[in-house]
Coordinates of C-alpha atoms in Angstrom, one line a residue:
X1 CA -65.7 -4.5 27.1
X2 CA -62.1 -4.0 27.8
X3 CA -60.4 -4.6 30.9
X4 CA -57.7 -2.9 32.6
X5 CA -54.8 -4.3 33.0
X6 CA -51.5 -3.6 35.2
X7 CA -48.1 -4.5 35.8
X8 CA -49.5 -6.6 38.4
X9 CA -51.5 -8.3 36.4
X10 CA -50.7 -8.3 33.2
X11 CA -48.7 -11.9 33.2
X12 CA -51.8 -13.1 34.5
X13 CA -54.9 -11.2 32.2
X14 CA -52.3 -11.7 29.4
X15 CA -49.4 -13.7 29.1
X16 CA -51.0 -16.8 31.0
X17 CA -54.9 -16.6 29.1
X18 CA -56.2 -19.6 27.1
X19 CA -57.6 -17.2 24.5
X20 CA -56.0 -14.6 22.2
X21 CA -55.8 -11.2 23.9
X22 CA -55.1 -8.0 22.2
X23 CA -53.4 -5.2 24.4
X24 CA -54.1 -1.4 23.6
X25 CA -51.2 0.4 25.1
X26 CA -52.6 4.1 25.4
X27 CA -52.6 7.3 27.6
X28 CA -55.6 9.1 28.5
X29 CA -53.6 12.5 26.9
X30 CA -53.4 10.4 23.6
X31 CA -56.5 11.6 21.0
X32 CA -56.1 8.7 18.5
X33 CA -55.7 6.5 21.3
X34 CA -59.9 7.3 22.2
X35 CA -60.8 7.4 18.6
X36 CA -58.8 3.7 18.0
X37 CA -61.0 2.1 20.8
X38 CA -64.5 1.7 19.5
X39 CA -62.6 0.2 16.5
X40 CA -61.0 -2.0 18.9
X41 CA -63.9 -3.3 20.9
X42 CA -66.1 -3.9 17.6
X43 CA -62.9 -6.5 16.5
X44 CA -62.7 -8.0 19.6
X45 CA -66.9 -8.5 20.1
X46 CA -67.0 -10.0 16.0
X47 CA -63.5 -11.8 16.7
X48 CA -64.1 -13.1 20.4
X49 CA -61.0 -11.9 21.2
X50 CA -60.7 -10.9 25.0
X51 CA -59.5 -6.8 25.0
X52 CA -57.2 -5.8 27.6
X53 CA -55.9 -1.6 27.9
X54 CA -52.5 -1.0 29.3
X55 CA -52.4 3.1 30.5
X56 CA -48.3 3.3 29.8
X57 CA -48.5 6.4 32.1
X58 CA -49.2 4.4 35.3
X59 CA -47.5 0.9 33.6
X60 CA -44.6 1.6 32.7
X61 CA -43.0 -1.7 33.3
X62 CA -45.0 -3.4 30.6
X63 CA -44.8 -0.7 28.1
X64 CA -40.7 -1.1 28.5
X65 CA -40.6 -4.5 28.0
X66 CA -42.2 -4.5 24.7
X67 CA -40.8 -1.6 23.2
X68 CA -43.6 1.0 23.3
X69 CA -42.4 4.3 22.1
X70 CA -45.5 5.7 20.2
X71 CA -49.4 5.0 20.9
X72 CA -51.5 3.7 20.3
X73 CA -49.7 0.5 20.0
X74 CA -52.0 -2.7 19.5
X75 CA -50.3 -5.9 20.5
X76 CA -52.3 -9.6 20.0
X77 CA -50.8 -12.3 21.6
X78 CA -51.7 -15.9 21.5
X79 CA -50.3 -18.6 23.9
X80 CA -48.4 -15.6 25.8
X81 CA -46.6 -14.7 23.0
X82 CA -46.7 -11.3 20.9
X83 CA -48.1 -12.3 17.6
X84 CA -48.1 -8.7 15.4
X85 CA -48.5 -5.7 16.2
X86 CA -50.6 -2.1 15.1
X87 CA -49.3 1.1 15.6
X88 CA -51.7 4.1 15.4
X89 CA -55.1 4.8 15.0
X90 CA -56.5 3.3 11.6
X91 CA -59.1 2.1 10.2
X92 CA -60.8 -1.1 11.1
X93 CA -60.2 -3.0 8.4
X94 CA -56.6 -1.4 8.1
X95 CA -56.3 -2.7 11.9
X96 CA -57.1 -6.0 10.8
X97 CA -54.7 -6.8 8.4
X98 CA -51.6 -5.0 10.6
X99 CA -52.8 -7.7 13.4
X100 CA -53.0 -10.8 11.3
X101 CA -57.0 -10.9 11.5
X102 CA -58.3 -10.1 8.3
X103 CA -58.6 -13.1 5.9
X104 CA -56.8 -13.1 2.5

């Protein structure tokens, strides 16, 4: 299940976790933003990957500081730091491979 995360707490959910945590920037207005998040928390269940949701809307701090311009935007970052990236709704596998997860 995904958590929420803020500007408030975003260094701490994200940038200071012992685990690799993959962001979904998104807006509620955003259509492929809904249809990308099953997809999302079926790769974070089979990957053990902790799922965090940024709502660029009301977190706009975060969303400037990495550069997000269109959504959904997938970042995975491992030992606080962005590892790849995803942009847009795609599918599972597709999402995979953009974020470094599928194997070769």
């Amino acid at each position: 299940m995904a958590i929420d995360v803020t500007d408030a707490t975003f260094e701490n959910e994200v940038l200071q976790s012992g685990e690799p945590v993959l962001v979904d920037f998104w807006a509620e207005w955003c259509g492929p933003c809904h249809a990308v998040a099953p997809v999302l928390e079926r790769i974070a269940e089979e990957r053990k990957i902790k799922l965090v949701k940024v709502n660029i809307d009301e977190n706009q701090d975060v969303a400037l500081r990495y550069g997000i311009q269109s959504i959904p935007n997938m970042i995975l970052f491992e030992g606080g730091q962005p590892k790849a990236n995803a942009v847009g709704a795609m599918p599972k596998g597709m999402l995979e491979r953009s974020l470094g997860l599928a194997e070769s």
